[in-house]
Coordinates of N, CA and C in Angstrom, one line a residue:
M1 N -46.6 -123.9 66.0 CA -45.2 -124.1 65.6 C -44.5 -122.8 65.9
L2 N -43.3 -122.9 66.4 CA -42.6 -121.6 66.7 C -41.9 -121.1 65.5
K3 N -41.8 -119.7 65.4 CA -41.2 -119.1 64.3 C -39.7 -119.3 64.4
A4 N -39.0 -119.0 63.3 CA -37.5 -119.3 63.2 C -36.8 -118.6 64.3
G5 N -37.0 -117.3 64.5 CA -36.3 -116.6 65.5 C -36.5 -117.2 66.9
H6 N -37.8 -117.6 67.2 CA -38.1 -118.1 68.5 C -37.4 -119.5 68.6
C7 N -37.3 -120.2 67.5 CA -36.6 -121.5 67.6 C -35.2 -121.3 68.1
W8 N -34.5 -120.3 67.5 CA -33.1 -120.1 67.8 C -33.0 -119.7 69.3
I9 N -33.9 -118.8 69.8 CA -33.8 -118.3 71.2 C -34.1 -119.5 72.1
A10 N -35.0 -120.3 71.7 CA -35.4 -121.5 72.6 C -34.2 -122.4 72.6
A11 N -33.5 -122.6 71.5 CA -32.4 -123.5 71.5 C -31.2 -123.0 72.4
L12 N -31.1 -121.7 72.5 CA -30.0 -121.2 73.4 C -30.3 -121.4 74.8
T13 N -31.5 -121.6 75.2 CA -31.8 -121.8 76.6 C -31.1 -123.1 77.2
V14 N -30.7 -124.0 76.3 CA -30.1 -125.2 76.8 C -28.8 -124.9 77.5
L15 N -28.2 -123.7 77.3 CA -26.9 -123.3 77.9 C -27.2 -122.7 79.3
T16 N -28.5 -122.4 79.6 CA -28.7 -121.7 80.9 C -28.6 -122.7 82.1
L17 N -27.6 -124.3 82.6 CA -27.7 -126.6 83.0 C -27.3 -124.6 84.3
A18 N -28.7 -127.4 99.1 CA -27.6 -127.7 100.1 C -27.2 -129.1 99.7
A19 N -25.9 -129.3 99.3 CA -25.3 -130.6 99.0 C -25.8 -131.7 100.0
C20 N -26.2 -132.8 99.5 CA -26.5 -133.9 100.4 C -25.7 -135.1 100.1
S21 N -24.5 -134.9 99.5 CA -23.6 -135.9 99.2 C -22.2 -135.5 99.7
P22 N -21.3 -136.4 100.0 CA -19.9 -135.9 100.3 C -19.2 -135.3 99.2
A23 N -18.2 -134.5 99.5 CA -17.5 -133.8 98.4 C -16.7 -134.8 97.5
P24 N -16.7 -134.6 96.2 CA -16.0 -135.5 95.3 C -14.5 -135.4 95.4
P25 N -13.8 -136.3 94.8 CA -12.3 -136.1 94.9 C -11.9 -134.8 94.3
T26 N -10.8 -134.3 94.8 CA -10.3 -133.0 94.3 C -9.6 -133.3 92.9
Q27 N -9.6 -132.2 92.1 CA -9.0 -132.4 90.8 C -7.5 -132.7 90.9
A28 N -7.1 -133.8 90.3 CA -5.7 -134.2 90.4 C -4.7 -133.5 89.5
R29 N -5.1 -133.0 88.4 CA -4.2 -132.4 87.5 C -5.0 -131.4 86.6
P30 N -4.3 -130.4 86.0 CA -4.9 -129.4 85.2 C -5.7 -130.0 84.0
V31 N -6.8 -129.4 83.6 CA -7.6 -129.9 82.5 C -7.8 -128.8 81.5
A32 N -7.7 -129.1 80.2 CA -7.9 -128.2 79.1 C -8.6 -128.9 78.0
V33 N -9.9 -128.6 77.7 CA -10.6 -129.3 76.7 C -11.4 -128.4 75.8
E34 N -11.6 -128.8 74.5 CA -12.4 -128.0 73.6 C -13.5 -129.0 73.1
A35 N -14.7 -128.7 73.3 CA -15.8 -129.6 72.9 C -16.8 -128.8 71.9
G36 N -17.0 -129.5 70.8 CA -18.0 -129.0 69.8 C -19.3 -129.7 69.9
Y37 N -20.4 -129.0 69.8 CA -21.7 -129.6 69.9 C -22.6 -129.1 68.7
Q38 N -23.5 -130.0 68.3 CA -24.6 -129.6 67.4 C -25.8 -129.4 68.2
L39 N -26.6 -128.4 67.9 CA -27.7 -127.9 68.6 C -29.0 -128.2 67.8
L40 N -29.8 -129.1 68.2 CA -31.0 -129.5 67.5 C -32.3 -128.9 68.2
F41 N -33.2 -128.4 67.4 CA -34.5 -128.0 67.9 C -35.5 -128.9 67.2
N42 N -36.2 -129.8 68.0 CA -37.1 -130.8 67.5 C -36.5 -131.6 66.3
D43 N -35.2 -132.0 66.6 CA -34.5 -132.9 65.7 C -34.0 -132.2 64.4
V44 N -34.1 -130.9 64.4 CA -33.6 -130.1 63.2 C -32.4 -129.3 63.7
L45 N -31.3 -129.3 62.9 CA -30.1 -128.6 63.2 C -30.4 -127.1 63.1
V46 N -30.1 -126.3 64.3 CA -30.3 -124.9 64.3 C -29.1 -124.2 64.7
G47 N -28.1 -124.9 65.3 CA -26.9 -124.2 65.7 C -25.7 -125.1 66.0
N48 N -24.5 -124.5 66.2 CA -23.3 -125.2 66.6 C -22.8 -124.4 67.8
A49 N -22.2 -125.1 68.7 CA -21.6 -124.5 69.9 C -20.2 -125.0 70.2
L50 N -19.3 -124.2 70.5 CA -17.9 -124.5 70.9 C -17.7 -124.1 72.4
F51 N -17.4 -125.1 73.2 CA -17.1 -124.9 74.6 C -15.6 -125.1 74.8
V52 N -14.9 -124.2 75.5 CA -13.5 -124.3 75.9 C -13.4 -124.2 77.4
L53 N -12.9 -125.2 78.0 CA -12.8 -125.3 79.5 C -11.4 -125.5 79.9
E54 N -10.9 -124.7 80.8 CA -9.6 -124.8 81.4 C -9.7 -124.8 82.9
I55 N -9.0 -125.8 83.6 CA -9.0 -125.8 85.0 C -7.5 -126.0 85.4
D56 N -6.9 -125.1 86.2 CA -5.5 -125.2 86.5 C -5.3 -126.1 87.8
H57 N -4.1 -126.3 88.2 CA -3.8 -127.1 89.3 C -4.2 -126.6 90.7
Q58 N -4.6 -125.3 90.7 CA -5.1 -124.6 91.9 C -6.7 -124.6 92.0
G59 N -7.3 -125.2 90.9 CA -8.7 -125.2 90.9 C -9.4 -124.0 90.3
N60 N -8.6 -123.1 89.7 CA -9.2 -122.0 89.0 C -9.7 -122.5 87.6
Y61 N -10.9 -122.1 87.3 CA -11.5 -122.6 86.0 C -12.0 -121.4 85.2
R62 N -12.1 -121.7 83.9 CA -12.7 -120.7 82.9 C -13.4 -121.5 81.9
I63 N -14.7 -121.2 81.6 CA -15.4 -121.8 80.5 C -15.9 -120.7 79.6
D64 N -15.6 -120.9 78.3 CA -16.1 -120.0 77.2 C -17.0 -120.8 76.3
A65 N -18.1 -120.3 76.0 CA -19.1 -121.0 75.1 C -19.5 -120.0 74.0
F66 N -19.3 -120.4 72.7 CA -19.6 -119.6 71.6 C -20.6 -120.4 70.7
T67 N -21.8 -119.8 70.5 CA -22.9 -120.5 69.8 C -23.3 -119.7 68.6
T68 N -23.4 -120.4 67.5 CA -23.7 -119.7 66.2 C -24.8 -120.5 65.5
P69 N -25.6 -119.7 64.7 CA -26.7 -120.4 63.9 C -26.1 -121.4 62.9
A70 N -26.9 -122.4 62.6 CA -26.5 -123.4 61.6 C -27.7 -124.0 61.0
G71 N -27.5 -124.8 59.9 CA -28.7 -125.4 59.2 C -29.6 -124.3 58.6
Q72 N -30.9 -124.5 58.8 CA -31.8 -123.5 58.3 C -31.7 -122.1 59.0
M73 N -31.2 -122.1 60.2 CA -31.1 -120.9 60.9 C -29.9 -120.0 60.4
A74 N -28.9 -120.7 59.7 CA -27.8 -120.0 59.1 C -28.3 -119.0 58.0
Q75 N -29.5 -119.3 57.5 CA -30.0 -118.4 56.4 C -30.8 -117.2 56.9
S76 N -31.0 -117.2 58.2 CA -31.8 -116.1 58.8 C -30.9 -115.2 59.6
D77 N -31.5 -114.2 60.3 CA -30.7 -113.3 61.1 C -30.5 -113.8 62.5
G78 N -29.9 -115.0 62.6 CA -29.7 -115.6 63.9 C -28.7 -114.9 64.7
H79 N -28.8 -115.0 66.0 CA -27.9 -114.3 66.9 C -26.7 -115.2 67.2
E80 N -25.5 -114.6 67.3 CA -24.3 -115.3 67.8 C -24.2 -114.9 69.3
V81 N -24.0 -115.9 70.1 CA -23.9 -115.7 71.5 C -22.6 -116.2 72.1
L82 N -22.0 -115.3 72.9 CA -20.7 -115.6 73.6 C -21.0 -115.5 75.1
E83 N -20.7 -116.6 75.8 CA -20.8 -116.6 77.2 C -19.5 -117.1 77.9
S84 N -19.2 -116.5 79.0 CA -17.9 -116.8 79.7 C -18.1 -116.9 81.2
S85 N -17.6 -117.8 81.9 CA -17.6 -117.9 83.3 C -16.2 -118.3 83.8
H86 N -15.8 -117.6 84.9 CA -14.6 -118.1 85.6 C -14.8 -118.0 87.1
G87 N -14.0 -118.8 87.8 CA -14.1 -118.9 89.2 C -13.2 -119.9 89.8
V88 N -13.6 -120.6 90.9 CA -12.7 -121.5 91.6 C -13.5 -122.8 92.0
I89 N -12.9 -123.9 91.8 CA -13.4 -125.2 92.3 C -12.6 -125.6 93.5
G90 N -13.3 -125.8 94.6 CA -12.6 -126.2 95.9 C -13.4 -127.3 96.6
S91 N -13.0 -127.6 97.8 CA -13.6 -128.6 98.6 C -15.1 -128.2 98.9
G92 N -15.4 -126.9 98.9 CA -16.7 -126.5 99.2 C -17.6 -126.4 98.0
G93 N -17.1 -126.8 96.8 CA -17.9 -126.8 95.6 C -17.3 -125.8 94.6
V94 N -18.2 -125.5 93.6 CA -17.9 -124.5 92.5 C -18.3 -123.1 92.9
R95 N -17.4 -122.2 92.8 CA -17.7 -120.8 93.2 C -17.4 -119.9 92.0
P96 N -18.4 -119.5 91.2 CA -18.1 -118.6 90.1 C -17.8 -117.2 90.6
Q97 N -16.9 -116.5 89.9 CA -16.6 -115.1 90.3 C -17.2 -114.1 89.3
R98 N -17.2 -114.4 88.0 CA -17.8 -113.5 87.0 C -18.4 -114.3 85.9
F99 N -19.5 -113.8 85.4 CA -20.2 -114.4 84.2 C -20.5 -113.3 83.3
E100 N -20.2 -113.5 82.0 CA -20.5 -112.5 81.0 C -21.2 -113.1 79.8
H101 N -22.2 -112.4 79.3 CA -23.1 -112.9 78.2 C -23.2 -111.8 77.2
S102 N -22.9 -112.1 75.9 CA -23.0 -111.1 74.8 C -23.8 -111.8 73.7
V103 N -24.7 -111.0 73.1 CA -25.4 -111.4 71.9 C -25.1 -110.4 70.8
M104 N -24.7 -111.0 69.7 CA -24.3 -110.2 68.5 C -25.2 -110.5 67.4
A105 N -25.9 -109.5 66.9 CA -26.8 -109.6 65.7 C -26.4 -108.5 64.7
G106 N -25.7 -108.9 63.7 CA -25.2 -107.9 62.7 C -24.1 -107.0 63.4
E107 N -24.3 -105.7 63.4 CA -23.4 -104.8 64.1 C -23.8 -104.4 65.5
D108 N -25.0 -105.0 65.9 CA -25.5 -104.7 67.3 C -24.9 -105.7 68.2
I109 N -24.5 -105.3 69.4 CA -24.0 -106.1 70.5 C -24.7 -105.7 71.8
E110 N -25.3 -106.7 72.4 CA -25.9 -106.5 73.8 C -25.1 -107.4 74.7
A111 N -24.7 -106.8 75.9 CA -23.8 -107.5 76.8 C -24.4 -107.3 78.2
D112 N -24.3 -108.3 79.0 CA -24.6 -108.2 80.5 C -23.6 -109.1 81.2
S113 N -23.6 -108.9 82.6 CA -22.7 -109.6 83.4 C -23.2 -109.8 84.8
L114 N -22.6 -110.8 85.5 CA -22.8 -111.0 86.9 C -21.5 -111.1 87.6
V115 N -21.3 -110.4 88.7 CA -20.1 -110.5 89.5 C -20.5 -111.1 90.9
F116 N -19.8 -112.1 91.3 CA -20.1 -112.9 92.5 C -19.2 -112.4 93.6
D117 N -19.6 -111.6 94.5 CA -18.8 -111.1 95.6 C -19.1 -112.0 96.9
W118 N -18.4 -113.1 97.0 CA -18.7 -114.0 98.1 C -18.4 -113.5 99.5
E119 N -17.4 -112.6 99.6 CA -17.0 -112.1 100.9 C -18.2 -111.2 101.4
K120 N -18.8 -110.4 100.5 CA -19.9 -109.5 100.9 C -21.3 -110.1 100.7
H121 N -21.3 -111.4 100.2 CA -22.6 -112.1 99.9 C -23.4 -111.2 99.0
L122 N -22.8 -110.7 98.0 CA -23.5 -109.8 97.1 C -23.3 -110.2 95.6
L123 N -24.4 -110.3 94.9 CA -24.4 -110.6 93.5 C -24.7 -109.3 92.7
R124 N -23.6 -108.8 92.0 CA -23.8 -107.5 91.2 C -24.2 -107.8 89.8
V125 N -25.3 -107.2 89.4 CA -25.9 -107.5 88.1 C -25.8 -106.2 87.2
S126 N -25.3 -106.4 86.0 CA -25.1 -105.3 85.1 C -25.7 -105.7 83.7
S127 N -26.7 -104.9 83.2 CA -27.3 -105.2 81.9 C -27.5 -103.9 81.2
P128 N -27.9 -103.9 79.9 CA -28.2 -102.6 79.2 C -29.3 -101.8 79.9
E129 N -30.2 -102.5 80.6 CA -31.4 -101.8 81.2 C -31.0 -101.2 82.6
A130 N -30.2 -101.9 83.4 CA -30.0 -101.4 84.7 C -28.8 -102.1 85.4
R131 N -28.4 -101.5 86.5 CA -27.3 -102.2 87.3 C -27.9 -102.2 88.8
H132 N -27.7 -103.3 89.4 CA -28.2 -103.5 90.8 C -27.5 -104.6 91.5
G133 N -27.7 -104.7 92.8 CA -27.2 -105.8 93.6 C -28.3 -106.6 94.2
A134 N -27.9 -107.9 94.5 CA -28.9 -108.8 95.1 C -28.1 -109.7 96.1
A135 N -28.8 -110.3 97.0 CA -28.2 -111.2 98.0 C -27.6 -112.4 97.2
L136 N -26.4 -112.7 97.6 CA -25.7 -113.9 97.0 C -25.8 -115.0 98.0
L137 N -26.6 -116.0 97.7 CA -26.9 -117.1 98.6 C -25.9 -118.3 98.3
P138 N -25.7 -119.1 99.3 CA -24.8 -120.3 99.1 C -25.4 -121.2 98.0
G139 N -24.5 -121.8 97.2 CA -24.9 -122.6 96.1 C -25.3 -122.0 94.8
T140 N -25.1 -120.6 94.7 CA -25.5 -119.9 93.5 C -24.5 -120.2 92.4
Q141 N -25.0 -120.5 91.2 CA -24.1 -120.7 90.0 C -24.6 -119.8 88.9
D142 N -23.8 -119.8 87.8 CA -24.3 -119.2 86.6 C -24.6 -120.3 85.6
R143 N -25.0 -119.8 84.4 CA -25.5 -120.8 83.4 C -24.4 -121.7 82.8
L144 N -23.2 -121.4 83.1 CA -22.1 -122.3 82.7 C -21.5 -123.1 83.9
S145 N -21.3 -122.4 85.0 CA -20.6 -123.0 86.1 C -21.4 -124.2 86.7
Y146 N -22.7 -124.2 86.5 CA -23.5 -125.3 87.0 C -23.1 -126.6 86.4
L147 N -22.6 -126.5 85.1 CA -22.1 -127.7 84.4 C -21.0 -128.4 85.2
L148 N -20.2 -127.6 85.9 CA -19.1 -128.2 86.6 C -19.6 -128.8 87.9
T149 N -20.7 -128.2 88.5 CA -21.3 -128.9 89.7 C -21.9 -130.2 89.3
A150 N -22.6 -130.2 88.1 CA -23.1 -131.5 87.7 C -22.1 -132.5 87.4
W151 N -20.9 -132.1 86.8 CA -19.8 -133.0 86.6 C -19.3 -133.6 87.9
R152 N -19.1 -132.8 88.9 CA -18.6 -133.3 90.2 C -19.6 -134.3 90.8
L153 N -20.9 -134.1 90.6 CA -21.9 -135.0 91.1 C -21.8 -136.3 90.3
A154 N -21.6 -136.2 89.0 CA -21.5 -137.4 88.1 C -20.3 -138.2 88.5
R155 N -19.2 -137.6 89.0 CA -18.0 -138.3 89.4 C -18.3 -139.2 90.6
L156 N -19.3 -138.7 91.5 CA -19.7 -139.5 92.6 C -20.5 -140.7 92.2
G157 N -21.3 -140.5 91.2 CA -22.2 -141.5 90.7 C -23.5 -141.7 91.4
E158 N -23.7 -140.9 92.4 CA -25.0 -141.0 93.1 C -25.2 -139.6 93.9
G159 N -26.5 -139.5 94.4 CA -26.8 -138.3 95.2 C -27.4 -137.2 94.4
S160 N -27.5 -136.0 95.1 CA -28.1 -134.9 94.5 C -27.5 -133.6 95.1
E161 N -27.8 -132.5 94.5 CA -27.3 -131.2 95.0 C -28.2 -130.1 94.6
Q162 N -28.5 -129.2 95.5 CA -29.4 -128.1 95.3 C -28.6 -126.9 95.0
V163 N -28.9 -126.2 93.8 CA -28.2 -125.1 93.4 C -29.2 -124.0 93.0
K164 N -28.7 -122.8 92.8 CA -29.5 -121.7 92.3 C -28.7 -121.1 91.1
I165 N -29.4 -121.1 89.9 CA -28.7 -120.7 88.7 C -29.2 -119.2 88.4
A166 N -28.2 -118.3 88.5 CA -28.5 -116.9 88.4 C -28.3 -116.4 86.9
S167 N -29.2 -115.5 86.6 CA -29.0 -114.7 85.3 C -29.3 -113.3 85.7
T168 N -29.2 -112.4 84.7 CA -29.5 -111.0 85.0 C -31.0 -110.7 85.2
E169 N -31.8 -111.7 84.8 CA -33.3 -111.5 85.0 C -33.8 -112.1 86.3
S170 N -33.3 -113.3 86.7 CA -33.8 -113.9 87.8 C -32.8 -115.0 88.3
T171 N -33.2 -115.7 89.4 CA -32.4 -116.8 89.9 C -33.4 -118.0 90.0
E172 N -32.9 -119.2 89.4 CA -33.8 -120.3 89.3 C -33.3 -121.4 90.3
E173 N -34.2 -121.9 91.1 CA -33.9 -123.0 92.0 C -33.8 -124.3 91.2
T174 N -32.8 -125.0 91.4 CA -32.5 -126.3 90.6 C -32.0 -127.4 91.5
R175 N -32.5 -128.6 91.3 CA -31.9 -129.7 92.0 C -31.3 -130.7 91.0
L176 N -30.0 -130.9 91.1 CA -29.3 -131.8 90.2 C -29.3 -133.2 90.9
Q177 N -29.8 -134.2 90.2 CA -29.9 -135.5 90.8 C -29.4 -136.6 89.8
V178 N -28.5 -137.4 90.3 CA -28.0 -138.6 89.6 C -29.1 -139.6 89.4
T179 N -29.4 -140.0 88.2 CA -30.4 -141.0 88.0 C -29.9 -142.3 87.6
G180 N -28.6 -142.4 87.4 CA -28.0 -143.8 87.1 C -27.1 -143.8 85.9
E181 N -26.7 -145.0 85.5 CA -25.9 -145.2 84.3 C -26.8 -145.4 83.1
E182 N -26.3 -144.9 82.0 CA -27.1 -144.9 80.7 C -26.2 -144.9 79.5
S183 N -26.4 -145.7 78.6 CA -25.7 -145.7 77.3 C -26.4 -144.8 76.3
I184 N -25.6 -143.9 75.7 CA -26.2 -143.0 74.7 C -25.3 -142.9 73.5
D185 N -26.0 -142.4 72.4 CA -25.3 -142.2 71.1 C -25.3 -140.7 70.8
V186 N -24.2 -140.2 70.5 CA -24.0 -138.8 70.1 C -23.2 -138.8 68.8
P187 N -23.1 -137.7 68.0 CA -22.4 -137.7 66.8 C -20.9 -138.2 67.0
L188 N -20.3 -138.0 68.1 CA -18.9 -138.4 68.3 C -18.8 -139.9 68.6
G189 N -19.9 -140.6 68.9 CA -19.9 -142.0 69.2 C -20.8 -142.5 70.2
H190 N -20.6 -143.8 70.6 CA -21.4 -144.5 71.7 C -20.7 -144.5 73.0
Y191 N -21.4 -144.1 74.1 CA -20.7 -143.9 75.4 C -21.6 -144.4 76.5
D192 N -21.0 -145.0 77.5 CA -21.6 -145.3 78.8 C -21.5 -144.1 79.7
T193 N -22.6 -143.6 80.2 CA -22.6 -142.3 80.8 C -23.3 -142.4 82.2
I194 N -23.1 -141.3 83.0 CA -23.9 -141.1 84.2 C -24.9 -140.0 83.8
A195 N -26.2 -140.3 84.0 CA -27.2 -139.4 83.7 C -27.6 -138.6 84.9
I196 N -27.9 -137.3 84.7 CA -28.3 -136.4 85.7 C -29.5 -135.6 85.3
R197 N -30.5 -135.6 86.2 CA -31.8 -134.9 85.9 C -31.7 -133.5 86.6
R198 N -32.1 -132.5 85.9 CA -32.2 -131.2 86.5 C -33.6 -130.8 86.8
H199 N -34.0 -130.8 88.1 CA -35.3 -130.5 88.5 C -35.5 -129.0 88.8
T200 N -36.5 -128.4 88.2 CA -36.8 -127.0 88.4 C -38.3 -126.8 88.8
P201 N -38.7 -125.7 89.3 CA -40.1 -125.5 89.7 C -41.0 -125.5 88.5
E202 N -40.5 -125.3 87.3 CA -41.4 -125.3 86.1 C -42.1 -126.6 85.9
P203 N -43.4 -126.6 85.7 CA -44.2 -127.9 85.5 C -44.0 -128.4 84.1
N204 N -44.0 -129.7 84.0 CA -43.9 -130.4 82.7 C -42.7 -130.0 81.8
V205 N -41.6 -129.8 82.5 CA -40.4 -129.4 81.8 C -39.3 -130.5 82.2
I206 N -38.7 -131.0 81.2 CA -37.6 -132.1 81.4 C -36.3 -131.5 81.0
R207 N -35.3 -131.6 81.9 CA -34.0 -131.2 81.6 C -33.0 -132.3 82.1
A208 N -32.1 -132.6 81.3 CA -31.2 -133.7 81.7 C -29.8 -133.5 81.1
L209 N -28.8 -134.1 81.7 CA -27.4 -134.1 81.2 C -26.8 -135.4 81.3
W210 N -25.8 -135.7 80.4 CA -25.1 -137.0 80.4 C -23.6 -136.8 80.4
F211 N -22.9 -137.5 81.3 CA -21.4 -137.3 81.4 C -20.7 -138.6 81.3
D212 N -19.6 -138.6 80.6 CA -18.6 -139.7 80.7 C -17.4 -139.0 81.4
T213 N -17.3 -139.2 82.7 CA -16.3 -138.5 83.5 C -14.9 -138.9 83.2
D214 N -14.7 -140.0 82.6 CA -13.3 -140.4 82.2 C -12.9 -139.7 80.9
L215 N -13.9 -139.2 80.1 CA -13.7 -138.6 78.8 C -13.5 -137.1 78.9
S216 N -14.4 -136.4 79.7 CA -14.4 -135.0 79.7 C -15.2 -134.5 80.9
P217 N -14.8 -133.3 81.5 CA -15.7 -132.7 82.5 C -16.9 -132.1 81.9
L218 N -17.0 -131.9 80.6 CA -18.1 -131.3 79.9 C -19.1 -132.4 79.6
P219 N -20.4 -132.1 79.5 CA -21.4 -133.1 79.2 C -21.3 -133.6 77.8
L220 N -21.7 -134.8 77.5 CA -21.8 -135.3 76.2 C -23.1 -134.9 75.5
R221 N -24.1 -134.7 76.4 CA -25.4 -134.3 75.8 C -26.2 -133.5 76.9
V222 N -27.0 -132.6 76.4 CA -27.9 -131.8 77.3 C -29.2 -131.7 76.6
V223 N -30.3 -132.0 77.3 CA -31.6 -132.0 76.7 C -32.5 -131.1 77.6
H224 N -33.4 -130.3 76.9 CA -34.4 -129.4 77.5 C -35.7 -129.6 76.8
G225 N -36.7 -130.2 77.4 CA -38.0 -130.5 76.8 C -39.1 -129.7 77.5
W226 N -40.0 -129.2 76.7 CA -41.2 -128.5 77.2 C -42.2 -128.4 76.2
A227 N -43.5 -128.5 76.5 CA -44.7 -128.3 75.7 C -44.5 -129.0 74.3
G228 N -44.0 -130.2 74.3 CA -43.9 -130.9 73.0 C -42.7 -130.5 72.2
N229 N -41.8 -129.6 72.7 CA -40.6 -129.2 72.0 C -39.4 -129.7 72.8
T230 N -38.3 -129.9 72.0 CA -37.1 -130.4 72.6 C -35.9 -129.7 72.0
V231 N -35.0 -129.2 72.9 CA -33.7 -128.7 72.5 C -32.7 -129.8 72.9
D232 N -31.8 -130.2 72.0 CA -30.9 -131.3 72.2 C -29.5 -130.9 71.8
M233 N -28.6 -130.7 72.7 CA -27.2 -130.4 72.5 C -26.3 -131.6 72.6
Q234 N -25.7 -132.0 71.4 CA -25.0 -133.3 71.4 C -23.5 -133.1 71.0
L235 N -22.7 -133.8 71.7 CA -21.2 -133.7 71.4 C -20.8 -134.3 70.0
Q236 N -20.1 -133.5 69.2 CA -19.6 -134.0 67.9 C -18.1 -133.9 67.8
S237 N -17.4 -133.2 68.6 CA -16.0 -133.2 68.6 C -15.4 -132.9 69.9
L238 N -14.2 -133.4 70.2 CA -13.6 -133.2 71.5 C -12.1 -133.3 71.3
S239 N -11.4 -132.3 71.9 CA -9.9 -132.4 71.9 C -9.4 -131.9 73.3
R240 N -8.3 -132.5 73.7 CA -7.7 -132.2 75.0 C -6.3 -131.7 74.9
R241 N -6.0 -130.6 75.6 CA -4.7 -130.0 75.5 C -3.9 -130.2 76.8

C-alpha cells in the first residue's frame, strides 16, 4: 500500500494526458471554460483540480490547472500544484510555446518551465537543478497541451496521433487512439462520449480519456492505472464564459 504522500504524488501524474488522420475542423469561435474535477486514488478522494481554458478566434490558447489536496490528503502536508500552458492551435496541430509547473508546500515553492522554440527546433528546459536545451521534435506537447490534441482527435471520432509529451525530466512517446463511443457517469452527470486510449511504452499501464466534444474541449474523465492502482479524475463542475 502506498503512503499518503506517495498517493498524492501518484494522483498528480494524471495531469502529465505523426498524425495519421486528416486535420479536424478549425475552431469556429473563441472558447472560455472552467472545469472542476475530483481526483480519486483507488476510489478515495485525494484532491480537487480546477482547469481554466481559453482559446481566442486566432487559435491562441492558454490552459491553467490548479490542483489541491482534498479528503484525507487535506489533513496532511499535501502539495498544491499549479501548471500552465500556452501556445497556438492551427491547421498543423497544437503547438505549445511555454509550459510552467510550480509545487507549493507550505512556504516552499519549486518551479520549472519548458520553452518551445519551433523556429530553432529547440526545447529549453529550466528547473531548480539545471538549465539546458534539447532537440524539439515535431509533435512535441506538454502535460496540458496534449489534452487539446486528444480533443481534436475526439472531434474526428476516429484515427490516432503520435505525440511526444515533454517534461523537465524526460520526453515520453505516446500514441493517442480513438477507441469509440462510450457512455460514462461522472459527478456532473451521465454523458455519451468519445473514448481515447493513451498508449505509452510502459508495460501494464492503462491511460484513457473521455470527451463530449459538444460540451467542452476539456475531458470529462481521465484515468491512469498501473500495478493495481488507479488515479481517476472526474468532472464535477463546468462553466462557459
